């Protein structure tokens, strides 16, 4: 921890090479194209007209929905302006720019409803998974559908992992929270080890490609932490939910 002259803790600036961690990732989650296609098809079962992605990042999954369903319109919400810029450029590249709007605001601050609601890895913006699910229940239309992507424990974390990643539910615990929030679980699955391996490898490779000495050292440390620590212990759940 660094401290300023008045004794207030300060956060050191992020090195430039950290911005390249996402360069080689299609999705900012352990998600394969095959699983993404399956999830999109489940989301489109109810013939929606609009979709919002709360905490969209660069919005690949949102754009997948729009590309698959030519009559659907979308909104992507995030505070990361750089990620939104990437999403906007991708929308132009994919011919979807006229059907998507990007809003630079907090996921919990967006006011509106939608037939489809996507929230992947963004529960912290709401205060945790229970609060996130409660908020999604308000946003989704009564005959709509929700996709929640959320970290879970799939193994038994030691104290170091608990300190690093914080409290998380199991898959069963997460589905219980969804039911308590007023949803019926249409689909529940978890990312495979292959998806995790690809995600971690590409995340590191983006930084390594800069050639920065610090980036290589950081990547080596992360690889050790993953392969020797949280691989097979930290998981990621995908829930498709219908409001009850």
GROMACS .gro file of N, CA and C in nm, residues 38-165:
model
  384
   38UNK      N    1  -2.519  -2.124  -2.785
   38UNK     CA    2  -2.626  -2.193  -2.713
   38UNK      C    3  -2.702  -2.097  -2.623
   39UNK      N    4  -2.631  -2.011  -2.551
   39UNK     CA    5  -2.696  -1.917  -2.461
   39UNK      C    6  -2.780  -1.816  -2.538
   40UNK      N    7  -2.730  -1.767  -2.650
   40UNK     CA    8  -2.805  -1.673  -2.731
   40UNK      C    9  -2.935  -1.736  -2.781
   41UNK      N   10  -2.929  -1.861  -2.824
   41UNK     CA   11  -3.050  -1.928  -2.870
   41UNK      C   12  -3.153  -1.941  -2.758
   42UNK      N   13  -3.107  -1.970  -2.637
   42UNK     CA   14  -3.199  -1.977  -2.523
   42UNK      C   15  -3.262  -1.841  -2.496
   43UNK      N   16  -3.182  -1.736  -2.506
   43UNK     CA   17  -3.234  -1.601  -2.480
   43UNK      C   18  -3.340  -1.562  -2.582
   44UNK      N   19  -3.328  -1.611  -2.703
   44UNK     CA   20  -3.417  -1.569  -2.811
   44UNK      C   21  -3.542  -1.656  -2.822
   45UNK      N   22  -3.557  -1.753  -2.733
   45UNK     CA   23  -3.673  -1.842  -2.737
   45UNK      C   24  -3.805  -1.767  -2.731
   46UNK      N   25  -3.806  -1.652  -2.664
   46UNK     CA   26  -3.932  -1.582  -2.638
   46UNK      C   27  -3.955  -1.464  -2.733
   47UNK      N   28  -3.887  -1.464  -2.846
   47UNK     CA   29  -3.907  -1.362  -2.950
   47UNK      C   30  -3.905  -1.220  -2.894
   48UNK      N   31  -3.793  -1.179  -2.835
   48UNK     CA   32  -3.785  -1.045  -2.775
   48UNK      C   33  -3.775  -0.936  -2.881
   49UNK      N   34  -3.801  -0.814  -2.836
   49UNK     CA   35  -3.783  -0.699  -2.924
   49UNK      C   36  -3.667  -0.612  -2.880
   50UNK      N   37  -3.625  -0.623  -2.751
   50UNK     CA   38  -3.513  -0.541  -2.705
   50UNK      C   39  -3.433  -0.616  -2.598
   51UNK      N   40  -3.307  -0.573  -2.584
   51UNK     CA   41  -3.214  -0.637  -2.491
   51UNK      C   42  -3.124  -0.530  -2.431
   52UNK      N   43  -3.096  -0.543  -2.302
   52UNK     CA   44  -3.000  -0.455  -2.237
   52UNK      C   45  -2.893  -0.542  -2.171
   53UNK      N   46  -2.769  -0.499  -2.184
   53UNK     CA   47  -2.656  -0.567  -2.120
   53UNK      C   48  -2.600  -0.472  -2.014
   54UNK      N   49  -2.621  -0.508  -1.887
   54UNK     CA   50  -2.579  -0.424  -1.776
   54UNK      C   51  -2.441  -0.465  -1.729
   55UNK      N   52  -2.343  -0.378  -1.755
   55UNK     CA   53  -2.203  -0.413  -1.732
   55UNK      C   54  -2.148  -0.484  -1.854
   56UNK      N   55  -2.173  -0.426  -1.972
   56UNK     CA   56  -2.150  -0.495  -2.099
   56UNK      C   57  -2.005  -0.506  -2.139
   57UNK      N   58  -1.914  -0.423  -2.082
   57UNK     CA   59  -1.777  -0.422  -2.133
   57UNK      C   60  -1.778  -0.381  -2.279
   58UNK      N   61  -1.713  -0.463  -2.363
   58UNK     CA   62  -1.715  -0.432  -2.507
   58UNK      C   63  -1.828  -0.504  -2.580
   59UNK      N   64  -1.916  -0.572  -2.504
   59UNK     CA   65  -2.050  -0.609  -2.552
   59UNK      C   66  -2.054  -0.715  -2.661
   60UNK      N   67  -1.959  -0.805  -2.665
   60UNK     CA   68  -1.963  -0.908  -2.770
   60UNK      C   69  -2.089  -0.992  -2.762
   61UNK      N   70  -2.130  -1.032  -2.641
   61UNK     CA   71  -2.248  -1.116  -2.627
   61UNK      C   72  -2.374  -1.041  -2.669
   62UNK      N   73  -2.383  -0.915  -2.632
   62UNK     CA   74  -2.495  -0.832  -2.676
   62UNK      C   75  -2.500  -0.825  -2.829
   63UNK      N   76  -2.386  -0.804  -2.892
   63UNK     CA   77  -2.382  -0.797  -3.038
   63UNK      C   78  -2.414  -0.931  -3.102
   64UNK      N   79  -2.377  -1.041  -3.034
   64UNK     CA   80  -2.415  -1.174  -3.083
   64UNK      C   81  -2.567  -1.188  -3.090
   65UNK      N   82  -2.634  -1.138  -2.986
   65UNK     CA   83  -2.781  -1.144  -2.984
   65UNK      C   84  -2.838  -1.065  -3.102
   66UNK      N   85  -2.788  -0.944  -3.122
   66UNK     CA   86  -2.840  -0.860  -3.230
   66UNK      C   87  -2.810  -0.919  -3.367
   67UNK      N   88  -2.695  -0.980  -3.382
   67UNK     CA   89  -2.659  -1.040  -3.511
   67UNK      C   90  -2.748  -1.160  -3.541
   68UNK      N   91  -2.786  -1.235  -3.438
   68UNK     CA   92  -2.870  -1.354  -3.456
   68UNK      C   93  -3.016  -1.317  -3.478
   69UNK      N   94  -3.060  -1.207  -3.418
   69UNK     CA   95  -3.201  -1.165  -3.426
   69UNK      C   96  -3.208  -1.026  -3.489
   70UNK      N   97  -3.230  -1.017  -3.620
   70UNK     CA   98  -3.220  -0.888  -3.692
   70UNK      C   99  -3.325  -0.784  -3.653
   71UNK      N  100  -3.430  -0.822  -3.580
   71UNK     CA  101  -3.532  -0.724  -3.544
   71UNK      C  102  -3.515  -0.670  -3.401
   72UNK      N  103  -3.420  -0.724  -3.326
   72UNK     CA  104  -3.400  -0.685  -3.187
   72UNK      C  105  -3.310  -0.562  -3.179
   73UNK      N  106  -3.341  -0.471  -3.087
   73UNK     CA  107  -3.257  -0.355  -3.061
   73UNK      C  108  -3.193  -0.370  -2.924
   74UNK      N  109  -3.073  -0.311  -2.907
   74UNK     CA  110  -2.999  -0.333  -2.784
   74UNK      C  111  -2.941  -0.208  -2.722
   75UNK      N  112  -2.915  -0.218  -2.591
   75UNK     CA  113  -2.847  -0.113  -2.516
   75UNK      C  114  -2.735  -0.178  -2.436
   76UNK      N  115  -2.616  -0.122  -2.443
   76UNK     CA  116  -2.504  -0.168  -2.362
   76UNK      C  117  -2.467  -0.062  -2.260
   77UNK      N  118  -2.456  -0.103  -2.134
   77UNK     CA  119  -2.433  -0.011  -2.024
   77UNK      C  120  -2.304  -0.047  -1.952
   78UNK      N  121  -2.214   0.050  -1.936
   78UNK     CA  122  -2.089   0.025  -1.864
   78UNK      C  123  -2.025   0.160  -1.830
   79UNK      N  124  -1.938   0.158  -1.729
   79UNK     CA  125  -1.864   0.279  -1.693
   79UNK      C  126  -1.729   0.286  -1.763
   80UNK      N  127  -1.684   0.177  -1.826
   80UNK     CA  128  -1.554   0.172  -1.890
   80UNK      C  129  -1.565   0.228  -2.032
   81UNK      N  130  -1.524   0.352  -2.048
   81UNK     CA  131  -1.540   0.420  -2.176
   81UNK      C  132  -1.456   0.353  -2.285
   82UNK      N  133  -1.337   0.305  -2.250
   82UNK     CA  134  -1.253   0.237  -2.350
   82UNK      C  135  -1.321   0.111  -2.400
   83UNK      N  136  -1.382   0.036  -2.309
   83UNK     CA  137  -1.452  -0.086  -2.350
   83UNK      C  138  -1.572  -0.051  -2.438
   84UNK      N  139  -1.644   0.054  -2.403
   84UNK     CA  140  -1.758   0.096  -2.484
   84UNK      C  141  -1.714   0.140  -2.623
   85UNK      N  142  -1.599   0.207  -2.631
   85UNK     CA  143  -1.547   0.245  -2.762
   85UNK      C  144  -1.517   0.122  -2.847
   86UNK      N  145  -1.460   0.021  -2.785
   86UNK     CA  146  -1.434  -0.103  -2.858
   86UNK      C  147  -1.565  -0.166  -2.904
   87UNK      N  148  -1.665  -0.167  -2.816
   87UNK     CA  149  -1.795  -0.221  -2.853
   87UNK      C  150  -1.858  -0.144  -2.968
   88UNK      N  151  -1.845  -0.012  -2.965
   88UNK     CA  152  -1.901   0.071  -3.071
   88UNK      C  153  -1.834   0.042  -3.205
   89UNK      N  154  -1.702   0.027  -3.204
   89UNK     CA  155  -1.631  -0.007  -3.328
   89UNK      C  156  -1.670  -0.146  -3.377
   90UNK      N  157  -1.686  -0.240  -3.285
   90UNK     CA  158  -1.727  -0.375  -3.324
   90UNK      C  159  -1.867  -0.374  -3.384
   91UNK      N  160  -1.955  -0.291  -3.327
   91UNK     CA  161  -2.091  -0.282  -3.381
   91UNK      C  162  -2.089  -0.232  -3.525
   92UNK      N  163  -2.004  -0.133  -3.554
   92UNK     CA  164  -1.991  -0.083  -3.690
   92UNK      C  165  -1.936  -0.193  -3.781
   93UNK      N  166  -1.833  -0.262  -3.733
   93UNK     CA  167  -1.771  -0.367  -3.814
   93UNK      C  168  -1.870  -0.479  -3.847
   94UNK      N  169  -1.959  -0.508  -3.753
   94UNK     CA  170  -2.054  -0.618  -3.772
   94UNK      C  171  -2.186  -0.572  -3.833
   95UNK      N  172  -2.195  -0.445  -3.870
   95UNK     CA  173  -2.315  -0.393  -3.933
   95UNK      C  174  -2.434  -0.379  -3.839
   96UNK      N  175  -2.406  -0.353  -3.711
   96UNK     CA  176  -2.511  -0.349  -3.610
   96UNK      C  177  -2.527  -0.213  -3.545
   97UNK      N  178  -2.453  -0.114  -3.591
   97UNK     CA  179  -2.447   0.015  -3.523
   97UNK      C  180  -2.583   0.083  -3.513
   98UNK      N  181  -2.671   0.062  -3.610
   98UNK     CA  182  -2.800   0.131  -3.608
   98UNK      C  183  -2.897   0.069  -3.508
   99UNK      N  184  -2.864  -0.048  -3.454
   99UNK     CA  185  -2.956  -0.115  -3.363
   99UNK      C  186  -2.904  -0.124  -3.220
  100UNK      N  187  -2.794  -0.056  -3.190
  100UNK     CA  188  -2.740  -0.064  -3.054
  100UNK      C  189  -2.698   0.076  -3.007
  101UNK      N  190  -2.724   0.101  -2.879
  101UNK     CA  191  -2.684   0.225  -2.815
  101UNK      C  192  -2.598   0.192  -2.695
  102UNK      N  193  -2.488   0.265  -2.677
  102UNK     CA  194  -2.400   0.244  -2.562
  102UNK      C  195  -2.413   0.361  -2.467
  103UNK      N  196  -2.429   0.328  -2.339
  103UNK     CA  197  -2.452   0.428  -2.236
  103UNK      C  198  -2.342   0.418  -2.131
  104UNK      N  199  -2.271   0.527  -2.108
  104UNK     CA  200  -2.161   0.528  -2.011
  104UNK      C  201  -2.216   0.565  -1.873
  105UNK      N  202  -2.264   0.464  -1.803
  105UNK     CA  203  -2.314   0.484  -1.667
  105UNK      C  204  -2.304   0.352  -1.592
  106UNK      N  205  -2.327   0.355  -1.462
  106UNK     CA  206  -2.320   0.235  -1.382
  106UNK      C  207  -2.434   0.139  -1.413
  107UNK      N  208  -2.406   0.011  -1.405
  107UNK     CA  209  -2.509  -0.089  -1.434
  107UNK      C  210  -2.630  -0.073  -1.344
  108UNK      N  211  -2.607  -0.039  -1.218
  108UNK     CA  212  -2.717  -0.024  -1.123
  108UNK      C  213  -2.791   0.108  -1.141
  109UNK      N  214  -2.736   0.199  -1.220
  109UNK     CA  215  -2.797   0.330  -1.238
  109UNK      C  216  -2.886   0.339  -1.361
  110UNK      N  217  -2.882   0.237  -1.446
  110UNK     CA  218  -2.964   0.240  -1.567
  110UNK      C  219  -3.111   0.222  -1.531
  111UNK      N  220  -3.195   0.308  -1.584
  111UNK     CA  221  -3.338   0.303  -1.554
  111UNK      C  222  -3.413   0.263  -1.680
  112UNK      N  223  -3.483   0.153  -1.674
  112UNK     CA  224  -3.559   0.106  -1.789
  112UNK      C  225  -3.594  -0.040  -1.773
  113UNK      N  226  -3.661  -0.095  -1.871
  113UNK     CA  227  -3.693  -0.237  -1.875
  113UNK      C  228  -3.660  -0.292  -2.013
  114UNK      N  229  -3.649  -0.422  -2.022
  114UNK     CA  230  -3.619  -0.487  -2.149
  114UNK      C  231  -3.670  -0.630  -2.148
  115UNK      N  232  -3.696  -0.682  -2.268
  115UNK     CA  233  -3.739  -0.821  -2.280
  115UNK      C  234  -3.628  -0.917  -2.238
  116UNK      N  235  -3.506  -0.883  -2.278
  116UNK     CA  236  -3.389  -0.962  -2.241
  116UNK      C  237  -3.295  -0.875  -2.158
  117UNK      N  238  -3.241  -0.934  -2.052
  117UNK     CA  239  -3.144  -0.864  -1.969
  117UNK      C  240  -3.021  -0.953  -1.953
  118UNK      N  241  -2.904  -0.900  -1.984
  118UNK     CA  242  -2.778  -0.972  -1.970
  118UNK      C  243  -2.696  -0.903  -1.863
  119UNK      N  244  -2.638  -0.982  -1.774
  119UNK     CA  245  -2.544  -0.927  -1.675
  119UNK      C  246  -2.438  -1.034  -1.649
  120UNK      N  247  -2.318  -1.006  -1.693
  120UNK     CA  248  -2.209  -1.104  -1.683
  120UNK      C  249  -2.095  -1.041  -1.603
  121UNK      N  250  -2.067  -1.100  -1.487
  121UNK     CA  251  -1.955  -1.053  -1.406
  121UNK      C  252  -1.972  -0.912  -1.354
  122UNK      N  253  -2.095  -0.868  -1.333
  122UNK     CA  254  -2.118  -0.728  -1.294
  122UNK      C  255  -2.195  -0.716  -1.162
  123UNK      N  256  -2.206  -0.821  -1.085
  123UNK     CA  257  -2.288  -0.814  -0.963
  123UNK      C  258  -2.230  -0.716  -0.861
  124UNK      N  259  -2.097  -0.692  -0.867
  124UNK     CA  260  -2.036  -0.597  -0.774
  124UNK      C  261  -2.095  -0.457  -0.788
  125UNK      N  262  -2.143  -0.424  -0.908
  125UNK     CA  263  -2.202  -0.293  -0.931
  125UNK      C  264  -2.333  -0.275  -0.855
  126UNK      N  265  -2.394  -0.386  -0.817
  126UNK     CA  266  -2.521  -0.383  -0.745
  126UNK      C  267  -2.504  -0.408  -0.595
  127UNK      N  268  -2.385  -0.454  -0.556
  127UNK     CA  269  -2.361  -0.485  -0.416
  127UNK      C  270  -2.350  -0.632  -0.385
  128UNK      N  271  -2.355  -0.718  -0.486
  128UNK     CA  272  -2.344  -0.862  -0.465
  128UNK      C  273  -2.448  -0.936  -0.545
  129UNK      N  274  -2.441  -1.070  -0.548
  129UNK     CA  275  -2.532  -1.148  -0.633
  129UNK      C  276  -2.678  -1.137  -0.596
  130UNK      N  277  -2.711  -1.135  -0.467
  130UNK     CA  278  -2.851  -1.125  -0.427
  130UNK      C  279  -2.911  -0.992  -0.470
  131UNK      N  280  -2.837  -0.884  -0.448
  131UNK     CA  281  -2.884  -0.751  -0.489
  131UNK      C  282  -2.893  -0.740  -0.640
  132UNK      N  283  -2.797  -0.801  -0.710
  132UNK     CA  284  -2.799  -0.800  -0.856
  132UNK      C  285  -2.923  -0.870  -0.909
  133UNK      N  286  -2.952  -0.987  -0.856
  133UNK     CA  287  -3.069  -1.063  -0.902
  133UNK      C  288  -3.198  -0.988  -0.873
  134UNK      N  289  -3.205  -0.924  -0.757
  134UNK     CA  290  -3.323  -0.845  -0.724
  134UNK      C  291  -3.342  -0.731  -0.824
  135UNK      N  292  -3.232  -0.666  -0.862
  135UNK     CA  293  -3.240  -0.557  -0.959
  135UNK      C  294  -3.279  -0.607  -1.097
  136UNK      N  295  -3.223  -0.721  -1.139
  136UNK     CA  296  -3.257  -0.776  -1.270
  136UNK      C  297  -3.404  -0.815  -1.278
  137UNK      N  298  -3.458  -0.859  -1.166
  137UNK     CA  299  -3.601  -0.897  -1.162
  137UNK      C  300  -3.689  -0.776  -1.189
  138UNK      N  301  -3.644  -0.658  -1.148
  138UNK     CA  302  -3.720  -0.535  -1.173
  138UNK      C  303  -3.705  -0.491  -1.319
  139UNK      N  304  -3.586  -0.508  -1.374
  139UNK     CA  305  -3.558  -0.459  -1.509
  139UNK      C  306  -3.623  -0.545  -1.617
  140UNK      N  307  -3.628  -0.677  -1.598
  140UNK     CA  308  -3.676  -0.766  -1.703
  140UNK      C  309  -3.829  -0.760  -1.713
  141UNK      N  310  -3.878  -0.766  -1.837
  141UNK     CA  311  -4.022  -0.769  -1.860
  141UNK      C  312  -4.082  -0.897  -1.802
  142UNK      N  313  -4.211  -0.893  -1.772
  142UNK     CA  314  -4.275  -1.006  -1.704
  142UNK      C  315  -4.269  -1.134  -1.785
  143UNK      N  316  -4.265  -1.123  -1.917
  143UNK     CA  317  -4.253  -1.241  -2.002
  143UNK      C  318  -4.115  -1.249  -2.067
  144UNK      N  319  -4.016  -1.185  -2.003
  144UNK     CA  320  -3.881  -1.179  -2.060
  144UNK      C  321  -3.790  -1.288  -2.009
  145UNK      N  322  -3.661  -1.265  -2.024
  145UNK     CA  323  -3.562  -1.367  -1.987
  145UNK      C  324  -3.431  -1.296  -1.949
  146UNK      N  325  -3.358  -1.356  -1.856
  146UNK     CA  326  -3.233  -1.299  -1.804
  146UNK      C  327  -3.120  -1.398  -1.824
  147UNK      N  328  -3.003  -1.346  -1.859
  147UNK     CA  329  -2.879  -1.424  -1.856
  147UNK      C  330  -2.789  -1.364  -1.750
  148UNK      N  331  -2.754  -1.445  -1.651
  148UNK     CA  332  -2.661  -1.403  -1.547
  148UNK      C  333  -2.533  -1.486  -1.558
  149UNK      N  334  -2.420  -1.420  -1.568
  149UNK     CA  335  -2.290  -1.486  -1.559
  149UNK      C  336  -2.222  -1.444  -1.430
  150UNK      N  337  -2.180  -1.542  -1.350
  150UNK     CA  338  -2.131  -1.506  -1.217
  150UNK      C  339  -2.026  -1.605  -1.169
  151UNK      N  340  -1.924  -1.554  -1.098
  151UNK     CA  341  -1.822  -1.640  -1.039
  151UNK      C  342  -1.879  -1.726  -0.927
  152UNK      N  343  -1.830  -1.847  -0.918
  152UNK     CA  344  -1.872  -1.941  -0.814
  152UNK      C  345  -1.750  -2.021  -0.769
  153UNK      N  346  -1.764  -2.089  -0.657
  153UNK     CA  347  -1.664  -2.187  -0.616
  153UNK      C  348  -1.708  -2.324  -0.666
  154UNK      N  349  -1.621  -2.388  -0.742
  154UNK     CA  350  -1.648  -2.525  -0.786
  154UNK      C  351  -1.562  -2.625  -0.711
  155UNK      N  352  -1.468  -2.575  -0.632
  155UNK     CA  353  -1.384  -2.659  -0.547
  155UNK      C  354  -1.381  -2.601  -0.408
  156UNK      N  355  -1.279  -2.635  -0.333
  156UNK     CA  356  -1.267  -2.591  -0.195
  156UNK      C  357  -1.153  -2.490  -0.184
  157UNK      N  358  -1.187  -2.361  -0.179
  157UNK     CA  359  -1.083  -2.258  -0.176
  157UNK      C  360  -1.011  -2.254  -0.041
  158UNK      N  361  -0.880  -2.229  -0.046
  158UNK     CA  362  -0.806  -2.209   0.078
  158UNK      C  363  -0.821  -2.062   0.121
  159UNK      N  364  -0.759  -2.026   0.232
  159UNK     CA  365  -0.773  -1.892   0.284
  159UNK      C  366  -0.716  -1.787   0.189
  160UNK      N  367  -0.608  -1.823   0.118
  160UNK     CA  368  -0.550  -1.729   0.023
  160UNK      C  369  -0.649  -1.697  -0.089
  161UNK      N  370  -0.716  -1.799  -0.144
  161UNK     CA  371  -0.812  -1.776  -0.251
  161UNK      C  372  -0.933  -1.700  -0.200
  162UNK      N  373  -0.977  -1.731  -0.080
  162UNK     CA  374  -1.091  -1.658  -0.023
  162UNK      C  375  -1.056  -1.510  -0.006
  163UNK      N  376  -0.933  -1.483   0.035
  163UNK     CA  377  -0.890  -1.344   0.051
  163UNK      C  378  -0.876  -1.275  -0.084
  164UNK      N  379  -0.828  -1.348  -0.185
  164UNK     CA  380  -0.803  -1.290  -0.316
  164UNK      C  381  -0.933  -1.259  -0.390
  165UNK      N  382  -1.024  -1.356  -0.391
  165UNK     CA  383  -1.145  -1.343  -0.473
  165UNK      C  384  -1.269  -1.305  -0.393
   0.00000   0.00000   0.00000
